[in-house]
GROMACS .gro file of C-alpha atoms in nm:
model
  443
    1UNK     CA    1   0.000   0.000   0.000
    2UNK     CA    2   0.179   0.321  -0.097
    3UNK     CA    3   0.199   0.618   0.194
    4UNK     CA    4  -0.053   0.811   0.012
    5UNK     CA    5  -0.334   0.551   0.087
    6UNK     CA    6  -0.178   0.398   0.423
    7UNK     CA    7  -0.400   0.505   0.713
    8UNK     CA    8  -0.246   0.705   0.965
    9UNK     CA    9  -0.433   0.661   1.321
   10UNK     CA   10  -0.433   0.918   1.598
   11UNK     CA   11  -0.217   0.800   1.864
   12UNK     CA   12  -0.411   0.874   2.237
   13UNK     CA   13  -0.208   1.159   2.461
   14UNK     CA   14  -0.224   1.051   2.849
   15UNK     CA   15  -0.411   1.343   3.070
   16UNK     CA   16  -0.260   1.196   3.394
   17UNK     CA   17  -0.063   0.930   3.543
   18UNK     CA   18  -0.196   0.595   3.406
   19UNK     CA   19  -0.219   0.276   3.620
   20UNK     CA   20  -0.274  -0.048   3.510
   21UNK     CA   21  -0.201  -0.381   3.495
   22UNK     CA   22  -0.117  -0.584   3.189
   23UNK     CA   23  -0.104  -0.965   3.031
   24UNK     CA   24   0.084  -0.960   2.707
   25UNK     CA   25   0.050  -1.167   2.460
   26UNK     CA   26   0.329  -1.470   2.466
   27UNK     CA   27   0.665  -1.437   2.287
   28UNK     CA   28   0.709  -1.486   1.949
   29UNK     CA   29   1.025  -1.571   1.971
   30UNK     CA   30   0.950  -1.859   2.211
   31UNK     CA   31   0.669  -1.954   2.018
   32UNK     CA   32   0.802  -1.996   1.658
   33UNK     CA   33   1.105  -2.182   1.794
   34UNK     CA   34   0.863  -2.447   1.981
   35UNK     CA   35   0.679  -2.492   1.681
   36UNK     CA   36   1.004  -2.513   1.460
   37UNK     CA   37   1.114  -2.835   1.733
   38UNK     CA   38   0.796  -2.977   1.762
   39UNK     CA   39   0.759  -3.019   1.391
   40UNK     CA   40   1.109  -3.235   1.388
   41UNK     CA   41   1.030  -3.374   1.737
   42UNK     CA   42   0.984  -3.764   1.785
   43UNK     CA   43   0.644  -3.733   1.868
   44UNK     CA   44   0.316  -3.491   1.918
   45UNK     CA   45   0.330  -3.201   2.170
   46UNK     CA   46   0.180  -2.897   2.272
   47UNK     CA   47   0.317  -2.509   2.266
   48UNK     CA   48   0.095  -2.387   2.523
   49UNK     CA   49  -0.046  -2.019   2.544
   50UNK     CA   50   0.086  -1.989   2.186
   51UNK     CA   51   0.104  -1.614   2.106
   52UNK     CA   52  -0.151  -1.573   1.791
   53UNK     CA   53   0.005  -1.319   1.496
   54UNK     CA   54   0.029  -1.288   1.179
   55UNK     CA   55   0.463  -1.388   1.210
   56UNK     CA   56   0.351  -1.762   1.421
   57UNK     CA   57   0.039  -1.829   1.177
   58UNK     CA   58   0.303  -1.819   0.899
   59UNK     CA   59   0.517  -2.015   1.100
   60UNK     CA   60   0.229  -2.331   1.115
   61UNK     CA   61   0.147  -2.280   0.782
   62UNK     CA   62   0.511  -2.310   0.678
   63UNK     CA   63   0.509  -2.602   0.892
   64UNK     CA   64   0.204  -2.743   0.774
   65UNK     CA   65   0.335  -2.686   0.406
   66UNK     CA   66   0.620  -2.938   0.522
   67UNK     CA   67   0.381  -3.191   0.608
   68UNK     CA   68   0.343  -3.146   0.975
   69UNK     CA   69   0.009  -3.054   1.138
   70UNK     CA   70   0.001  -2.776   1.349
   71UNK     CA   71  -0.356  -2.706   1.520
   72UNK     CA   72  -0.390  -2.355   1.581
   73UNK     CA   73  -0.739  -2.341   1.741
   74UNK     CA   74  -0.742  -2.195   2.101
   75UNK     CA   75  -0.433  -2.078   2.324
   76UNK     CA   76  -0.259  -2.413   2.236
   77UNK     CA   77  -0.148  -2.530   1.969
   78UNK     CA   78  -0.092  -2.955   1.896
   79UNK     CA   79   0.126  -3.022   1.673
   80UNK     CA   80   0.223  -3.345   1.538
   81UNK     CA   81   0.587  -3.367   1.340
   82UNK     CA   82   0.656  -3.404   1.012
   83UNK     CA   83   0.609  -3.809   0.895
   84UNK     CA   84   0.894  -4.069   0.855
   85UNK     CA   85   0.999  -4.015   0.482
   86UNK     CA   86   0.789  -3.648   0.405
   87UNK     CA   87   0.721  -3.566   0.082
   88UNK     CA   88   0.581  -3.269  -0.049
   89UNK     CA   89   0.489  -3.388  -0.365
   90UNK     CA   90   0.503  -3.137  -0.681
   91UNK     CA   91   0.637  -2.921  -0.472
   92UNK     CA   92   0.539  -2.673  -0.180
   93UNK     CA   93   0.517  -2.306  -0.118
   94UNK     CA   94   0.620  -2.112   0.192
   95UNK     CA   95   0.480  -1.799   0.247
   96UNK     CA   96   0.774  -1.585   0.504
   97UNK     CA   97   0.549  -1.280   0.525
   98UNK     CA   98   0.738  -1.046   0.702
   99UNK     CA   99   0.904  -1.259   0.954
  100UNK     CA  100   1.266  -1.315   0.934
  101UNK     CA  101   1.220  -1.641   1.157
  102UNK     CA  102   1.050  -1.797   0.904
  103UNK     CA  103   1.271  -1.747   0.600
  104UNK     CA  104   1.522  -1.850   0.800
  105UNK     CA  105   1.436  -2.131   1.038
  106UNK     CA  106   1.217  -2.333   0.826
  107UNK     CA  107   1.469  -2.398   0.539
  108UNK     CA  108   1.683  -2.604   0.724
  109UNK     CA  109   1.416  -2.818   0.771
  110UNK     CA  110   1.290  -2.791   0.454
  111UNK     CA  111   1.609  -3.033   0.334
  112UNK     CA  112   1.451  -3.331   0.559
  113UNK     CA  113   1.146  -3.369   0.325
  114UNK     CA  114   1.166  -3.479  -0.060
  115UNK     CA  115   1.083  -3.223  -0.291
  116UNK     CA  116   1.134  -2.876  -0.409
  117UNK     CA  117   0.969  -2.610  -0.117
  118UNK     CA  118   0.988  -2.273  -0.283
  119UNK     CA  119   1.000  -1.955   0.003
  120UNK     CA  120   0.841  -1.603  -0.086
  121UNK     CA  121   0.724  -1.324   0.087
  122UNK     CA  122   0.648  -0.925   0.123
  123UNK     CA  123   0.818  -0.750  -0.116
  124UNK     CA  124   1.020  -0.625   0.162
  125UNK     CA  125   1.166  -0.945   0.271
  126UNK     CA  126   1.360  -0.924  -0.050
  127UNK     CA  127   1.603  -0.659   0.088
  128UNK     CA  128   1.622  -0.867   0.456
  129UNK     CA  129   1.988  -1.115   0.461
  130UNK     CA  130   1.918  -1.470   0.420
  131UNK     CA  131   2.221  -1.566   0.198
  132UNK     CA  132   2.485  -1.690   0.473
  133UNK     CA  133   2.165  -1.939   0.561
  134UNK     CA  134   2.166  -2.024   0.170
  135UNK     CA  135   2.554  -2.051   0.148
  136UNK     CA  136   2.582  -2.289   0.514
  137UNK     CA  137   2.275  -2.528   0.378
  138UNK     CA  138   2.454  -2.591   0.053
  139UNK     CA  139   2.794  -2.651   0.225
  140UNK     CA  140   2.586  -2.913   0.454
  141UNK     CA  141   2.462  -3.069   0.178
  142UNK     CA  142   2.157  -2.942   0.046
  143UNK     CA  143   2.089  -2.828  -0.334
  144UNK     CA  144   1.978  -2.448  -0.300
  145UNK     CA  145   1.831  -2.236  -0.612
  146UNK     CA  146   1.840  -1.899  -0.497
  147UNK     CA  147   1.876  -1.728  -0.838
  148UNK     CA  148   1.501  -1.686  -0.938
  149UNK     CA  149   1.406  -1.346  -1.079
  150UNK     CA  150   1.792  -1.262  -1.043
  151UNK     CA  151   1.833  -1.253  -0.641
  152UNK     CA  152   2.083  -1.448  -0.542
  153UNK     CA  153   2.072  -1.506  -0.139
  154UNK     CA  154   1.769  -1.333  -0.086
  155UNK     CA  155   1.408  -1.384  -0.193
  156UNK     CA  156   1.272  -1.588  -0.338
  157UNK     CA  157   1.445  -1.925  -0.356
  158UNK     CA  158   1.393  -2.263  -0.350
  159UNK     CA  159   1.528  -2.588  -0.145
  160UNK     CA  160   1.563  -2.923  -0.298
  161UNK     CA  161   1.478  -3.176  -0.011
  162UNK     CA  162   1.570  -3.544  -0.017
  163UNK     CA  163   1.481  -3.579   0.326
  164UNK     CA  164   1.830  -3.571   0.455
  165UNK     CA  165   2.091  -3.362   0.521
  166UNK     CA  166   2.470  -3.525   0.533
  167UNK     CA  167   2.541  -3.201   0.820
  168UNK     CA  168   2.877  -3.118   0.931
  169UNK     CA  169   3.129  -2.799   1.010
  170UNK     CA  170   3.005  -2.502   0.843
  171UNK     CA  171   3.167  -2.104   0.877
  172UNK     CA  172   2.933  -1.866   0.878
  173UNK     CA  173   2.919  -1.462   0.929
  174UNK     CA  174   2.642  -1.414   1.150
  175UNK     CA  175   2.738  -1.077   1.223
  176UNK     CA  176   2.386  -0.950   1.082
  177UNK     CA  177   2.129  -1.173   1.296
  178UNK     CA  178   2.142  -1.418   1.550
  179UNK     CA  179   1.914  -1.556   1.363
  180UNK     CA  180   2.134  -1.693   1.120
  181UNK     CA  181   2.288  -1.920   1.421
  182UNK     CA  182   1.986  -2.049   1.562
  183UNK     CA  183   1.815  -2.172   1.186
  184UNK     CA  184   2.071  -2.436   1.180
  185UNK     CA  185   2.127  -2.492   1.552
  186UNK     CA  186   1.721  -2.561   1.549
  187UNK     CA  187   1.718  -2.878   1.268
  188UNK     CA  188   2.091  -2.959   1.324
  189UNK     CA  189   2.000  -3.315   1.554
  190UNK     CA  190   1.824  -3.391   1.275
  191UNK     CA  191   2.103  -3.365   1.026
  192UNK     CA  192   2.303  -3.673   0.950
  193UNK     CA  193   2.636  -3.580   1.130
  194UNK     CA  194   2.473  -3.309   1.331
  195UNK     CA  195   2.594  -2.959   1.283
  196UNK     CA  196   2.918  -2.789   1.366
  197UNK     CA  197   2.820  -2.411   1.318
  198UNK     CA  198   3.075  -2.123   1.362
  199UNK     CA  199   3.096  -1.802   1.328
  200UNK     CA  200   3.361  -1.572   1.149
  201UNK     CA  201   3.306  -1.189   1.146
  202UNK     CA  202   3.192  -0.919   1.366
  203UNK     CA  203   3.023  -0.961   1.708
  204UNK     CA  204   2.675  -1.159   1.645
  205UNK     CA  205   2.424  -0.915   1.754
  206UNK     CA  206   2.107  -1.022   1.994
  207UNK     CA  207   2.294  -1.336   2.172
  208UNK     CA  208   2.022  -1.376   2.373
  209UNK     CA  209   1.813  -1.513   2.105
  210UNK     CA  210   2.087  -1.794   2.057
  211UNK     CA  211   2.089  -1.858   2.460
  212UNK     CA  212   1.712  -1.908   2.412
  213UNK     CA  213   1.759  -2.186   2.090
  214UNK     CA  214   2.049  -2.354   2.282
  215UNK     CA  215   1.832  -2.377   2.603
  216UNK     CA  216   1.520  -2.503   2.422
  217UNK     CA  217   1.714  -2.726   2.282
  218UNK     CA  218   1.879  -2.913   2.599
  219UNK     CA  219   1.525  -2.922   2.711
  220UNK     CA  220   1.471  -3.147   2.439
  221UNK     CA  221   1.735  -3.373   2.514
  222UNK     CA  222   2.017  -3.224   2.271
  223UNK     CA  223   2.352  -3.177   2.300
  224UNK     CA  224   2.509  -2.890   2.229
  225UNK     CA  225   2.874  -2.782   2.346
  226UNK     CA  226   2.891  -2.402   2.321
  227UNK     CA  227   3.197  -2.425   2.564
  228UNK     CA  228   3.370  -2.190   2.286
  229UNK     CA  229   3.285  -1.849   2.172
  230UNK     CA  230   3.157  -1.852   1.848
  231UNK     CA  231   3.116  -2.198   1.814
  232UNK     CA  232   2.777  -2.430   1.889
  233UNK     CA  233   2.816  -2.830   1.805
  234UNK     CA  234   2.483  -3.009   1.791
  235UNK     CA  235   2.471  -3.375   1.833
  236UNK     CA  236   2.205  -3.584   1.588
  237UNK     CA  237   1.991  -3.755   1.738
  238UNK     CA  238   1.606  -3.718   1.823
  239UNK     CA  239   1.445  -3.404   1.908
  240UNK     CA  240   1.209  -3.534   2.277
  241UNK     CA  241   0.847  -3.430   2.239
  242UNK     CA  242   0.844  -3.131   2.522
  243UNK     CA  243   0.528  -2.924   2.554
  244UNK     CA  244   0.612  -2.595   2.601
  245UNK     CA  245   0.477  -2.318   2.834
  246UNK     CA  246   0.528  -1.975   2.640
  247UNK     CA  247   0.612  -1.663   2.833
  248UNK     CA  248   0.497  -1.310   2.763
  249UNK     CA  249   0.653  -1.127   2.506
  250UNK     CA  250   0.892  -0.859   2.661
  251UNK     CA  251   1.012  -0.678   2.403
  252UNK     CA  252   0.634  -0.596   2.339
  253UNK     CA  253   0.634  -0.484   2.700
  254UNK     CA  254   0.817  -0.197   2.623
  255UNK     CA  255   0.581   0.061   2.476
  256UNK     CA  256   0.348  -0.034   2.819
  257UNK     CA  257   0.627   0.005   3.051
  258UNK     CA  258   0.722   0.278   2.836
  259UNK     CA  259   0.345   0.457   2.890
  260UNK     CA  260   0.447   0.443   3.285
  261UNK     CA  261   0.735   0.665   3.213
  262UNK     CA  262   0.544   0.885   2.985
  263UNK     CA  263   0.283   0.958   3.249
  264UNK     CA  264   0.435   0.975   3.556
  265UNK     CA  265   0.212   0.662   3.701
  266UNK     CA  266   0.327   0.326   3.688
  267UNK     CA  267   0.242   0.023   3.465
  268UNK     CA  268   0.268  -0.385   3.608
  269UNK     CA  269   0.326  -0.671   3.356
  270UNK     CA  270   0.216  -0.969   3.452
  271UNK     CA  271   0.397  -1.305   3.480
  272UNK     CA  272   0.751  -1.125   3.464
  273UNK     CA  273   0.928  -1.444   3.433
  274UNK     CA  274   1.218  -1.462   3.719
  275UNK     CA  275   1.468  -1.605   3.467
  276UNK     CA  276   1.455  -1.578   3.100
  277UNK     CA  277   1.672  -1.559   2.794
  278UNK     CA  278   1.433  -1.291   2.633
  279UNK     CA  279   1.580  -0.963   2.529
  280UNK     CA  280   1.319  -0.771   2.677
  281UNK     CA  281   1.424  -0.814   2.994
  282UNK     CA  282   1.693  -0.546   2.965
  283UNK     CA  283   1.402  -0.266   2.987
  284UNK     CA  284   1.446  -0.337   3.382
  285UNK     CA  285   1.815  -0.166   3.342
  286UNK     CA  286   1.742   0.002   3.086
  287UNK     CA  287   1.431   0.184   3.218
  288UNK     CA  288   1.637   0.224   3.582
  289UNK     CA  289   1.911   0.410   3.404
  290UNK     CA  290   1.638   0.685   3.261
  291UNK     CA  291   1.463   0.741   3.630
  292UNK     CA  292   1.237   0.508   3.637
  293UNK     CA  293   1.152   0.273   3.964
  294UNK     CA  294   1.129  -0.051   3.874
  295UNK     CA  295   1.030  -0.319   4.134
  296UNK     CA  296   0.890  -0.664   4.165
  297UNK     CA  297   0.564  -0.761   4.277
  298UNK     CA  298   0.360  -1.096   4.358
  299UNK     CA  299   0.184  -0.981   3.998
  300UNK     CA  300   0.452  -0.890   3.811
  301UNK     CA  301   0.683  -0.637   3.702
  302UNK     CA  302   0.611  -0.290   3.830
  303UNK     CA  303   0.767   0.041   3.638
  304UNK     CA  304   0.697   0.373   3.796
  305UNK     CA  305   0.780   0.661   3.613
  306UNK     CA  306   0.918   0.988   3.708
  307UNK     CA  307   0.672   1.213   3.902
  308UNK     CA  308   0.664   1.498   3.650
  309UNK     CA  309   0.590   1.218   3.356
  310UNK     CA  310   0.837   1.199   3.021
  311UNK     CA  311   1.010   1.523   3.158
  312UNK     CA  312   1.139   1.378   3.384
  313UNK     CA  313   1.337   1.128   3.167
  314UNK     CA  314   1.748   1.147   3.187
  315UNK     CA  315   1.878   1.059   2.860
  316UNK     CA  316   2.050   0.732   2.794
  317UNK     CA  317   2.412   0.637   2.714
  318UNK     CA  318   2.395   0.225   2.630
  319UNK     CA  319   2.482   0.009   2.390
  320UNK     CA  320   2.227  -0.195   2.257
  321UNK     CA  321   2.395  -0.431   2.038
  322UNK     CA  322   2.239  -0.736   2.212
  323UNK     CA  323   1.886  -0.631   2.253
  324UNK     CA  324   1.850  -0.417   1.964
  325UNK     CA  325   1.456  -0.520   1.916
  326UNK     CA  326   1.408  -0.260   2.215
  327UNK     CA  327   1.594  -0.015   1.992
  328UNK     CA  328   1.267   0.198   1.888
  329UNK     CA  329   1.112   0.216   2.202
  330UNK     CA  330   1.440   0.356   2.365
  331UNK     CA  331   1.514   0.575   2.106
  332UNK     CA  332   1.120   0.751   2.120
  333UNK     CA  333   1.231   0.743   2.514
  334UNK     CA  334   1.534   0.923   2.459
  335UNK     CA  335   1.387   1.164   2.232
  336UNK     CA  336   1.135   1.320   2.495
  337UNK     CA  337   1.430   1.274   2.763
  338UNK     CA  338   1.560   1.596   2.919
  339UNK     CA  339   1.970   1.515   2.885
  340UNK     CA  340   2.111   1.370   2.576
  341UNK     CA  341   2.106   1.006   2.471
  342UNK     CA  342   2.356   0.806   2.286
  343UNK     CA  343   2.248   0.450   2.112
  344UNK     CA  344   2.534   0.272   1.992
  345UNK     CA  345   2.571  -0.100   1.878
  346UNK     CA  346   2.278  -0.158   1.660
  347UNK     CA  347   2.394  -0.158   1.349
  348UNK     CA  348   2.231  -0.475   1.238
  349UNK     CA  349   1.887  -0.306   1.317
  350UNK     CA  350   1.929  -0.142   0.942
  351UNK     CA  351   1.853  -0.537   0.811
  352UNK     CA  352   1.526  -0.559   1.016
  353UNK     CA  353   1.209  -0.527   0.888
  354UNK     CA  354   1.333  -0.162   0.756
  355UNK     CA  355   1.627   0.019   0.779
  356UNK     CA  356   1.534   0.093   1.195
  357UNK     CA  357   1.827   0.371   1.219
  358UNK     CA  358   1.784   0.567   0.893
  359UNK     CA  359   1.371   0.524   0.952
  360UNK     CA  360   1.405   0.644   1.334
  361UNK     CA  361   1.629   0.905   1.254
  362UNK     CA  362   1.341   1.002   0.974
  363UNK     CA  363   1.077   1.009   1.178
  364UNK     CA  364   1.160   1.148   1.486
  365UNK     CA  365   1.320   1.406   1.358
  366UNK     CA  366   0.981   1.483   1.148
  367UNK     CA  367   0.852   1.542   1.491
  368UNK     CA  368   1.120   1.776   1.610
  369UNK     CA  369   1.342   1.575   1.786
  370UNK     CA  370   1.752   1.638   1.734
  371UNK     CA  371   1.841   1.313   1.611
  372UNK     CA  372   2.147   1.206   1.454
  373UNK     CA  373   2.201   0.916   1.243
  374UNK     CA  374   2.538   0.769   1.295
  375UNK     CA  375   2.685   0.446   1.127
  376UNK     CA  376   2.550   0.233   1.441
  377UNK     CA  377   2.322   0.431   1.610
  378UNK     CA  378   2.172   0.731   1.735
  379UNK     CA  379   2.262   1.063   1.899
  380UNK     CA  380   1.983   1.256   2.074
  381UNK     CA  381   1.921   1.606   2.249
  382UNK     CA  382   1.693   1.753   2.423
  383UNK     CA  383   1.432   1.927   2.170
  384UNK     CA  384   1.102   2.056   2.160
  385UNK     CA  385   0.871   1.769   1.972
  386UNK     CA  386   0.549   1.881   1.825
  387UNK     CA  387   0.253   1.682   1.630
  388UNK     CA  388   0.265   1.519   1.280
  389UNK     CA  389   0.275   1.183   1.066
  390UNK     CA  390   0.523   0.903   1.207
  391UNK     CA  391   0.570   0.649   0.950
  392UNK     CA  392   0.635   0.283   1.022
  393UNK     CA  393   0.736   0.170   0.723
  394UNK     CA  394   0.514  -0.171   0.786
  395UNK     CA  395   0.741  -0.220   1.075
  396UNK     CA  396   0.593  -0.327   1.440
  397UNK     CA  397   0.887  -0.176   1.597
  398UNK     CA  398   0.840   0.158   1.464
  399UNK     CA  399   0.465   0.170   1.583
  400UNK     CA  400   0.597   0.166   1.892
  401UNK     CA  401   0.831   0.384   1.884
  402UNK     CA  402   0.544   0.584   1.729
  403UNK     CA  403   0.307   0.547   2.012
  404UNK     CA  404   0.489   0.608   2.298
  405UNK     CA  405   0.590   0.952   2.153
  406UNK     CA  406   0.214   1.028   2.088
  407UNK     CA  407   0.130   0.954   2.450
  408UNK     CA  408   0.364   1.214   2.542
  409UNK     CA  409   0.299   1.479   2.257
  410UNK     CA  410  -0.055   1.598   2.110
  411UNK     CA  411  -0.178   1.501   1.738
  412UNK     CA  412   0.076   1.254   1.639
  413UNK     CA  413  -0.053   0.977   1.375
  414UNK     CA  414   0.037   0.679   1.320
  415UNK     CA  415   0.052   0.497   1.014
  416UNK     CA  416  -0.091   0.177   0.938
  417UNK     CA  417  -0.128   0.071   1.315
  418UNK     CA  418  -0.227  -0.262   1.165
  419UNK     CA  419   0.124  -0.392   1.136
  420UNK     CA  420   0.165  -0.463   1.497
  421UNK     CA  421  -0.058  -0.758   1.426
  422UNK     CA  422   0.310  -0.920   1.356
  423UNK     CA  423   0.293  -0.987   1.712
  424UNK     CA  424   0.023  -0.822   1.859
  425UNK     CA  425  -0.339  -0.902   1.757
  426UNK     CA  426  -0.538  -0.580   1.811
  427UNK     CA  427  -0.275  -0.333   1.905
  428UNK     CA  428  -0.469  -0.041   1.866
  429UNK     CA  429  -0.784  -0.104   2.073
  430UNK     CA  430  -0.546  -0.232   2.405
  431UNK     CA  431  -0.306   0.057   2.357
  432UNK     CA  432  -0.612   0.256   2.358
  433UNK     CA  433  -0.790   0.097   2.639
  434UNK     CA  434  -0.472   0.216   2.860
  435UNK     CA  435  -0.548   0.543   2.845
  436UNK     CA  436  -0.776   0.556   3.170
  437UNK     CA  437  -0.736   0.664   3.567
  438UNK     CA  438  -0.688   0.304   3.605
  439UNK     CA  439  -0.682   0.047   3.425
  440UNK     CA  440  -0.622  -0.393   3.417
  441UNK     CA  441  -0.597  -0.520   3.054
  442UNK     CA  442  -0.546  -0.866   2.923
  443UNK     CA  443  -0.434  -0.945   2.531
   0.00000   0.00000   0.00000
């Protein structure tokens, strides 16, 4: 939809410190890699309180594509793994949508059925890196046509299954997602001779993500020695049937906790889980560092925000290299704060589902704010922000980056609200239904 016909919705100011109390909707993250294991499990199992978005519906239907069944009716989801010799036939499409977790996890696991499974998506997901994922699966072993309509290791291409994959050592540059890691660390029992994955280039950003596929994994029963840095050996072997018990999203806590800042009043999500290997769980520092109080309750995590609301804020020096998902919502944070801010680290954030720096930078400074692109970051002032269009550039991130600066400043829009459905079903009318004295909200 071009920005001339995208609708731009008007993003509620607070009058007053807001209270309330919050379930989110469960992790994606979580979520798409139980249903990635449970489709190569040895037998049936359940992902429990299964978020529901538009990025884990593409994930069963991917799945489903394969040959596994995935039943998506109520909060969990059966699913029962792909069959003993899986065939797709002709052939099979996979439809990646917008989420990087499916063009990248389910190709490895597209080699351990026979036949061609062809992967497309938004036009966007054309620009997003998938090639090092292209270039490891063909050094493992599998036959890899990414040259359709002249785009070599990007969208769309196609994998050749014979419904194994020899495995092995494979060098990699993961230096522009996790996510490259944890595709082949995911499928890797299931290759013939495992998979010996390392990486060769600049820091990996988000390492949390890869905590999170190693630990799922060990539930299952795998082996993986991640004794050295940069290195993660998984055994073959079976994949145990484990039902899994999804948490709440935290990176999509942050516009909420976010809204306690903005007000002055203070915000609870509930189920805070004690330990986790989420990303989101920085915002407890991270919020700290900006004035926030930020305390634990029998409920939940509690964030109170400065008594005088958003002005209150202290800038922010951090770098976010491995929770740069929380990038936007910082940034809109650090634009309202009241001493400057300086983002370094996320330099990877330009192959999300946009270019996050050049489009925050954009944006924000559309508003008013003094924003400074830099090669990994952002450098932000203290500025006087007024009213006017924040684009989001079909990104979920940038909504809420979008959001939390219209809570603090009159007559900003927002446009196309709608893509937050990526991993938050009905946004809009929850954001929305925040904006009272008090106020106890579940997705």
């Amino acid at each position: 939809m071009s920005a001339s016909t995208t609708p731009f919705w008007p993003a509620p100011t607070v009058d007053g410190a807001v209270e309330a109390v919050v379930t989110l909707p469960g992790s994606k993250s979580i979520t798409n890699r139980a249903l990635i294991l449970a489709a190569l499990a040895d037998g049936p199992s359940v992902v429990r309180r299964a978020l529901r978005s538009r990025d884990t519906l593409l994930m069963a239907g991917a799945l489903n594509a394969l040959g596994a069944r995935v039943e998506t009716d109520g909060e969990d989801w059966t699913v029962t793994p792909l069959p003993t010799n899986a065939s797709v036939g002709d052939g099979a499409l996979v439809d990646c949508g917008l989420a990087g977790t499916v063009m990248r996890f389910v190709p490895p696991a597209a080699g351990l059925v026979t036949g061609a499974v062809r992967f497309d998506g938004d036009p966007h997901m054309r620009n997003r890196p998938v090639g090092e994922i292209l270039d490891a699966l063909a050094a493992l072993g599998l036959e890899i046509d990414d040259a359709e309509e002249g785009s070599p290791g990007a969208l769309p291409f196609t994998v050749h299954g014979t419904g194994t994959v020899p495995g092995g050592t494979v060098v990699i540059d993961a230096s522009a997602s996790s996510q490259f890691v944890s595709a082949l660390l995911l499928a890797g029992a299931r290759f013939d001779s495992g998979v010996d994955v390392r990486h060769d280039g600049a820091p990996i950003p988000s390492l949390p993500h890869v905590e999170m596929t190693v630990t799922m994994l060990r539930r299952r029963g795998v082996a993986v020695d991640d004794a050295d840095a940069n290195r993660w050996a998984v055994s073959p072997g079976p994949i145990a049937a484990v039902d899994e018990v999804v948490e709440p999203d935290l990176s999509n806590a942050a516009p909420f906790l976010a809204l306690a800042a903005v007000s002055g009043g203070s915000v609870t999500v509930r189920d805070w889980p004690a330990a986790t290997t989420q990303a989101g769980d920085a915002l407890r520092d991270l919020l700290t560092r900006m004035g926030c109080t930020v305390s634990r309750t029998d409920g939940g995590l509690r964030v109170t925000g400065p008594a005088d609301g958003w002005r209150g804020l202290q800038g922010l020096q951090a770098d976010l290299h491995d929770v740069g998902e929380l990038a936007p919502a910082v940034a809109a944070l650090c634009a309202l704060a009241s001493t400057p801010s300086h983002l370094t680290g996320i330099a990877h954030i330009r192959g999300h589902e946009t270019d996050r720096l050049a489009a925050l930078a954009t944006e924000l400074g559309r508003l008013g704010a003094d924003v400074e692109e830099l090669p990994d970051g952002l450098r932000l002032a203290p500025a006087a922000l007024r009213g006017g269009r924040f684009r989001t550039y079909a990104d979920h991130r940038m909504a809420h980056a979008g959001v939390i600066i219209g809570a603090a400043i009159d007559g900003v829009e927002v446009e196309d609200i709608a893509t937050t459905s990526k991993t938050f079903p009905d946004f809009a009318t929850f954001w929305s239904g925040l904006f009272h004295p008090v106020g106890s909200l579940g997705a």
